[in-house]
PDB file of C-alpha atoms in Angstrom:
ATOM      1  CA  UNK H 231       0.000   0.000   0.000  1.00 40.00           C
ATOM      2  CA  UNK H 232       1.646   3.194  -1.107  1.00 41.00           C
ATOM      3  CA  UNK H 233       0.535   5.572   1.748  1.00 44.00           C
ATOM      4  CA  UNK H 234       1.741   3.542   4.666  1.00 43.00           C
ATOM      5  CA  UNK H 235       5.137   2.001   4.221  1.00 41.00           C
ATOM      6  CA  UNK H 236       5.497  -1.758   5.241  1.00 41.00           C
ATOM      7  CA  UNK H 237       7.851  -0.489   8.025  1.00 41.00           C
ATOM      8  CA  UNK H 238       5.596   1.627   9.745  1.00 49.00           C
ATOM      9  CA  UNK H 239       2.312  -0.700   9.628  1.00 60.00           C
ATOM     10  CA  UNK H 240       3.087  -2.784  12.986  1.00 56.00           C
ATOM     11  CA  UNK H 241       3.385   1.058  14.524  1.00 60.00           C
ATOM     12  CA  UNK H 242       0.007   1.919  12.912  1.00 60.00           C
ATOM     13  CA  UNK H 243      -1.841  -1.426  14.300  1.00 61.00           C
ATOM     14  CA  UNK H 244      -0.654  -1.056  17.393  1.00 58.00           C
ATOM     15  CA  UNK H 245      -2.017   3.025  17.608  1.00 57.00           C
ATOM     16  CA  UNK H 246      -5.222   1.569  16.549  1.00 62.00           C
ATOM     17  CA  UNK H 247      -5.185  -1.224  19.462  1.00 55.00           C
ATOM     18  CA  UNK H 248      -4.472   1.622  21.641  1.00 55.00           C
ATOM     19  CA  UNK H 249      -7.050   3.972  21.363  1.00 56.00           C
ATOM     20  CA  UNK H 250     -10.189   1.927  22.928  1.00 62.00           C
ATOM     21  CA  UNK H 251     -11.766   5.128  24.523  1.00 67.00           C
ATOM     22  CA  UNK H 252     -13.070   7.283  21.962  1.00 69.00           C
ATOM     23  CA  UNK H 253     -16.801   8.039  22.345  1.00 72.00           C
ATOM     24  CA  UNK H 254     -18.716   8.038  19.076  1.00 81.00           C
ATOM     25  CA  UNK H 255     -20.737   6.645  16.408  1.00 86.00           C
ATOM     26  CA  UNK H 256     -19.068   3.262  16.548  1.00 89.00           C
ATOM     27  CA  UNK H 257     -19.908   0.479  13.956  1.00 90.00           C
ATOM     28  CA  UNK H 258     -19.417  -3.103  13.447  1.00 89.00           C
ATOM     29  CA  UNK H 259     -16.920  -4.272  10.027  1.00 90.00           C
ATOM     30  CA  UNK H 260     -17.298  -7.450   8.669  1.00 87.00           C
ATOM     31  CA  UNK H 261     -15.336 -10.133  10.540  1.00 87.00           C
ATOM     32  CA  UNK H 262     -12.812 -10.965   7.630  1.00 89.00           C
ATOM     33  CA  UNK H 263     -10.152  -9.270   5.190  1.00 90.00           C
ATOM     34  CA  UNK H 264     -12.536  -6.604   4.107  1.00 89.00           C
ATOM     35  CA  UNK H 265     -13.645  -5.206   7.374  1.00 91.00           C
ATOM     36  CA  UNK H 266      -9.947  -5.475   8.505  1.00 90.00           C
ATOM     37  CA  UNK H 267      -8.198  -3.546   5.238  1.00 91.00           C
ATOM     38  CA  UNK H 268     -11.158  -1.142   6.308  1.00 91.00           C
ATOM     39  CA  UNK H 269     -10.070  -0.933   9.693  1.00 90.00           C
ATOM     40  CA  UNK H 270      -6.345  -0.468   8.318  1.00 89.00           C
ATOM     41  CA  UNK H 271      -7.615   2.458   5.733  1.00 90.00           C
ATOM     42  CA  UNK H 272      -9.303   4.424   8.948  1.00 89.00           C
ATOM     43  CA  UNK H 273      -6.449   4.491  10.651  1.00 84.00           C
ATOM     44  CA  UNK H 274      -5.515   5.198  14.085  1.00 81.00           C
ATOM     45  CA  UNK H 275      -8.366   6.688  16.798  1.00 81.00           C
ATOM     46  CA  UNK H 276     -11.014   5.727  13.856  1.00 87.00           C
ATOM     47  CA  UNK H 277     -10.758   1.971  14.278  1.00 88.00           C
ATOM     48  CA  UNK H 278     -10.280  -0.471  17.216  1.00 86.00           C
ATOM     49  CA  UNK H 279     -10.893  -4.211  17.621  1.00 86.00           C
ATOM     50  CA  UNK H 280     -14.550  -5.033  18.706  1.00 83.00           C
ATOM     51  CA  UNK H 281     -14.575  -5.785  22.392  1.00 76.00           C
ATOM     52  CA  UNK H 282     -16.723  -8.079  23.803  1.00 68.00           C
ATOM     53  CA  UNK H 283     -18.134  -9.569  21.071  1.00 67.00           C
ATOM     54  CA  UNK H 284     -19.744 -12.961  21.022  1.00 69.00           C
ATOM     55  CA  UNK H 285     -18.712 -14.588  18.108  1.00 72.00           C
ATOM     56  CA  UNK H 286     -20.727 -16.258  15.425  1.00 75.00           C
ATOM     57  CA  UNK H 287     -21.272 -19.654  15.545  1.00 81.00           C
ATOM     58  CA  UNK H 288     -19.434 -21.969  12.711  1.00 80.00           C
ATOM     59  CA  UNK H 289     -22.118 -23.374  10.251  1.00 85.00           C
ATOM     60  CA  UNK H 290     -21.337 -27.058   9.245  1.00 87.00           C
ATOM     61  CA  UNK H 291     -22.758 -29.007   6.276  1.00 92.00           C
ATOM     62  CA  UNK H 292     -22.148 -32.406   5.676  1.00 91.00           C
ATOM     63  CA  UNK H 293     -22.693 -33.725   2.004  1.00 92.00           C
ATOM     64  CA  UNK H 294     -23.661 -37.125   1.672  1.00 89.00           C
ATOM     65  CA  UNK H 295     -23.614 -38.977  -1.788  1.00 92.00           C
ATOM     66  CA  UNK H 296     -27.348 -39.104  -2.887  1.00 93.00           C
ATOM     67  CA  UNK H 297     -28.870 -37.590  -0.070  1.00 93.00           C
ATOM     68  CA  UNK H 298     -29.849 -34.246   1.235  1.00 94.00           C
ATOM     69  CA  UNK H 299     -27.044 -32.014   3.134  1.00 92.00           C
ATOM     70  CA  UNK H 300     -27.364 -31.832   6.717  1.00 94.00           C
ATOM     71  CA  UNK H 301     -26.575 -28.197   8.348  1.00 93.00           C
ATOM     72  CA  UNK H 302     -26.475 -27.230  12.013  1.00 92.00           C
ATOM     73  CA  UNK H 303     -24.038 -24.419  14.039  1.00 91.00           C
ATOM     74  CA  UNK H 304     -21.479 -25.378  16.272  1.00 89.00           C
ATOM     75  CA  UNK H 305     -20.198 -23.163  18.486  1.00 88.00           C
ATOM     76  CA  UNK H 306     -17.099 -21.480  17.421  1.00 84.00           C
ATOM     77  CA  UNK H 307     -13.494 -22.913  18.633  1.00 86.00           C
ATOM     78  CA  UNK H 308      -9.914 -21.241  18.774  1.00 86.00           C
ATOM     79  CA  UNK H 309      -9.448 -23.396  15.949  1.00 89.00           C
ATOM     80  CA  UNK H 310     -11.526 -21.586  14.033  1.00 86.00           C
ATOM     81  CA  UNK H 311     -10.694 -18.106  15.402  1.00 85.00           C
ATOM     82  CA  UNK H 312      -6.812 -19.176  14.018  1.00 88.00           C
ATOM     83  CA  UNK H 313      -8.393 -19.801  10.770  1.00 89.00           C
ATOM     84  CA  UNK H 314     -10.395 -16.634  10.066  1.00 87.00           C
ATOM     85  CA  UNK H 315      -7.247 -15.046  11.582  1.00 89.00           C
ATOM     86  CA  UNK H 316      -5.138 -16.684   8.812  1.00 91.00           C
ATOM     87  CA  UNK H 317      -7.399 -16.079   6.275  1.00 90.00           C
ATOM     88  CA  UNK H 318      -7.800 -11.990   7.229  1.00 91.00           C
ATOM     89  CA  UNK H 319      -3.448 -11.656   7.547  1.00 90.00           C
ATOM     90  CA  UNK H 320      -3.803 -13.600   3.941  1.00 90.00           C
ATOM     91  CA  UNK H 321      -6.283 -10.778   2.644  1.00 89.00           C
ATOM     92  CA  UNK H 322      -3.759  -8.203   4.054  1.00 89.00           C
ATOM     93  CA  UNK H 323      -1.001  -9.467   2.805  1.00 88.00           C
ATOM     94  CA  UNK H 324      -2.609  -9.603  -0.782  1.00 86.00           C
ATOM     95  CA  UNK H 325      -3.297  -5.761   0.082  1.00 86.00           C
ATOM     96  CA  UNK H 326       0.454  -4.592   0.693  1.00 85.00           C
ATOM     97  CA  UNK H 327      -0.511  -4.862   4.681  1.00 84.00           C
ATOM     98  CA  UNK H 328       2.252  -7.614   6.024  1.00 78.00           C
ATOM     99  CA  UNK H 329       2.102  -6.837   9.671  1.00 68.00           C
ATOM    100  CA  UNK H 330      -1.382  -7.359  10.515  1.00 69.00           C
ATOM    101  CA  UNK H 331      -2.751  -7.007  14.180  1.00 74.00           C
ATOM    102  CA  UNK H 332      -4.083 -10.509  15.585  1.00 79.00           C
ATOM    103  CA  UNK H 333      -7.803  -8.988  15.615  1.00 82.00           C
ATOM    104  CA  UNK H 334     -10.887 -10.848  13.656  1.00 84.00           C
ATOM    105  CA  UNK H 335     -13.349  -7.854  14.475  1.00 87.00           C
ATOM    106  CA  UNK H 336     -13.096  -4.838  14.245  1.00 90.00           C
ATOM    107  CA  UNK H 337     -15.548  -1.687  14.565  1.00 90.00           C
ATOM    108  CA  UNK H 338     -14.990   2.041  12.879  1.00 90.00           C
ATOM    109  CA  UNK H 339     -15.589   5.255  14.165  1.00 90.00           C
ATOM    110  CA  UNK H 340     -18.332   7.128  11.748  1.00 91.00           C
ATOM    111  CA  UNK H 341     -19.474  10.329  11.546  1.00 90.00           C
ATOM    112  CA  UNK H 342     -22.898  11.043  13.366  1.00 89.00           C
ATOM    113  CA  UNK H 343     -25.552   9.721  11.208  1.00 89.00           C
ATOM    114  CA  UNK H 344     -23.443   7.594   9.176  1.00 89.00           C
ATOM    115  CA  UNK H 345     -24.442   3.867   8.952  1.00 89.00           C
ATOM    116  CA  UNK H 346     -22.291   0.782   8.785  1.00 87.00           C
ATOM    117  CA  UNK H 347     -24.985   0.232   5.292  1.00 89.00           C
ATOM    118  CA  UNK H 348     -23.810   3.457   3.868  1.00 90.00           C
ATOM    119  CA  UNK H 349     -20.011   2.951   4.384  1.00 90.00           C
ATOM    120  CA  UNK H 350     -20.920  -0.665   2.741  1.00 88.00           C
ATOM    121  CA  UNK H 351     -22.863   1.087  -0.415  1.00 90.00           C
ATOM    122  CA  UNK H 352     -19.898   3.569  -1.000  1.00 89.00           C
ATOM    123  CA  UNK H 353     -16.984   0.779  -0.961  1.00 89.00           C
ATOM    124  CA  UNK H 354     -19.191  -1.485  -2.830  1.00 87.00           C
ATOM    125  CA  UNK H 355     -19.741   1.392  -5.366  1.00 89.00           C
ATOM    126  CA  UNK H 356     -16.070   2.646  -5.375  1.00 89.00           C
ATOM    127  CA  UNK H 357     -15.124  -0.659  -5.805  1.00 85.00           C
ATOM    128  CA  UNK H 358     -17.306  -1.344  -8.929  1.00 85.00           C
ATOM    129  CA  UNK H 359     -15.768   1.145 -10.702  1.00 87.00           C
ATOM    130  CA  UNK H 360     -12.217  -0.968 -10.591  1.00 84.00           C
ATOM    131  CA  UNK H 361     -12.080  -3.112 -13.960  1.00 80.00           C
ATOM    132  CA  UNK H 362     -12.818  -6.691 -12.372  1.00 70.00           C
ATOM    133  CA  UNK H 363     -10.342  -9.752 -12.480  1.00 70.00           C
ATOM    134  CA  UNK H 364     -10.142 -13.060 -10.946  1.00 73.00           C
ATOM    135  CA  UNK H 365      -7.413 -13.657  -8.891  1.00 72.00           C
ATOM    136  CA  UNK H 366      -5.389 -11.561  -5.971  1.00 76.00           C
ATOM    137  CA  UNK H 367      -6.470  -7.747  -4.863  1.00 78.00           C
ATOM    138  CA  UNK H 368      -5.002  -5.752  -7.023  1.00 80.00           C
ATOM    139  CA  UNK H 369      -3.856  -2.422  -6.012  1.00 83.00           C
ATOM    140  CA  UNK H 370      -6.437  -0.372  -7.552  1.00 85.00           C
ATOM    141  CA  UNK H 371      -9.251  -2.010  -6.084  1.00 85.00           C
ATOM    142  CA  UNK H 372      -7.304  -1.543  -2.359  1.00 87.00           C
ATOM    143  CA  UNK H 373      -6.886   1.903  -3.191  1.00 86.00           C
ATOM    144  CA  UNK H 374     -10.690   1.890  -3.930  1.00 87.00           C
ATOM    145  CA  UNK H 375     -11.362   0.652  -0.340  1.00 87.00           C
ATOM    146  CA  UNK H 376      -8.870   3.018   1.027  1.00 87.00           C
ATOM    147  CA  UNK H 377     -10.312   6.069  -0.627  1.00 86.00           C
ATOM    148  CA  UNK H 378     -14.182   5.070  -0.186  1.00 89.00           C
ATOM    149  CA  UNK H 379     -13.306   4.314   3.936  1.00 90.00           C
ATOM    150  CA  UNK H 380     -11.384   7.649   4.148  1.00 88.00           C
ATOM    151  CA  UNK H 381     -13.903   9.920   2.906  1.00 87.00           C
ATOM    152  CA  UNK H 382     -16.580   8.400   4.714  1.00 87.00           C
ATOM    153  CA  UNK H 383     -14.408   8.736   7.980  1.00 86.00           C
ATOM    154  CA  UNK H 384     -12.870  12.364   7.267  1.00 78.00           C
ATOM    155  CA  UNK H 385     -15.211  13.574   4.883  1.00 63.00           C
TER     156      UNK H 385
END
């Protein structure tokens, strides 16, 4: 990511981790790579890591050969905490972001009347406008993220 050199992310995550304080219009990312490069493009004293959040249970399916799938919810293990964790420092890393802080969720500090739907609408749009390909993030469509979850924050 061009803005924030790879030496001075773990400095930047760990401003972020710091600042759990800050009264405000606080709102809920998704729990994965998107709602963490988010949290990343806010940047310190807009984002923090979700605190006491109960976390979703896992949904399993089991396929069996000529019959219907089976689905029920398990409740979710450190197991599977390390995995959306691996999967989010993946996204990250497929971003520019190598030092990534050991959160899965993570909430953003909007302005007053701002909802967690409208940030969604304007990345979703900004992104949109980035010519699509299959395969890793490319740079334009993290600068797309970056610049939608900036002037949302500091309009």
């Amino acid at each position: 990511m061009s803005s924030t050199p790879a030496s001075r992310q773990p400095e930047r995550w760990q401003a972020m981790v710091d600042d759990p304080g800050r009264p405000g219009n606080w709102v809920a990312l998704p729990e994965n790579g998107l709602g963490a490069l988010m949290a990343f493009a806010a940047g310190p004293g807009y984002a923090r890591p979700r605190s006491g959040v109960v976390p979703r249970p896992v949904r399993v399916t089991l396929e069996r050969p000529g019959r219907p799938p089976i689905s029920w919810e398990e409740e979710r293990t450190p197991e599977d905490d390390a995995v959306i964790l691996e999967s989010i420092v993946s996204y990250l890393a497929e971003a520019g972001i190598t030092a990534a802080a050991p959160v899965t969720a993570w909430e953003i500090l909007l302005p007053e009347g701002v909802t967690g739907a409208d940030l969604e609408r304007r990345t979703g749009a900004a992104m949109a406008e980035v010519p699509v390909r299959r395969g890793p993030l490319t740079q334009a469509e993290v600068d797309a993220v970056v610049h939608a979850v900036q002037d949302v924050v500091s309009p």
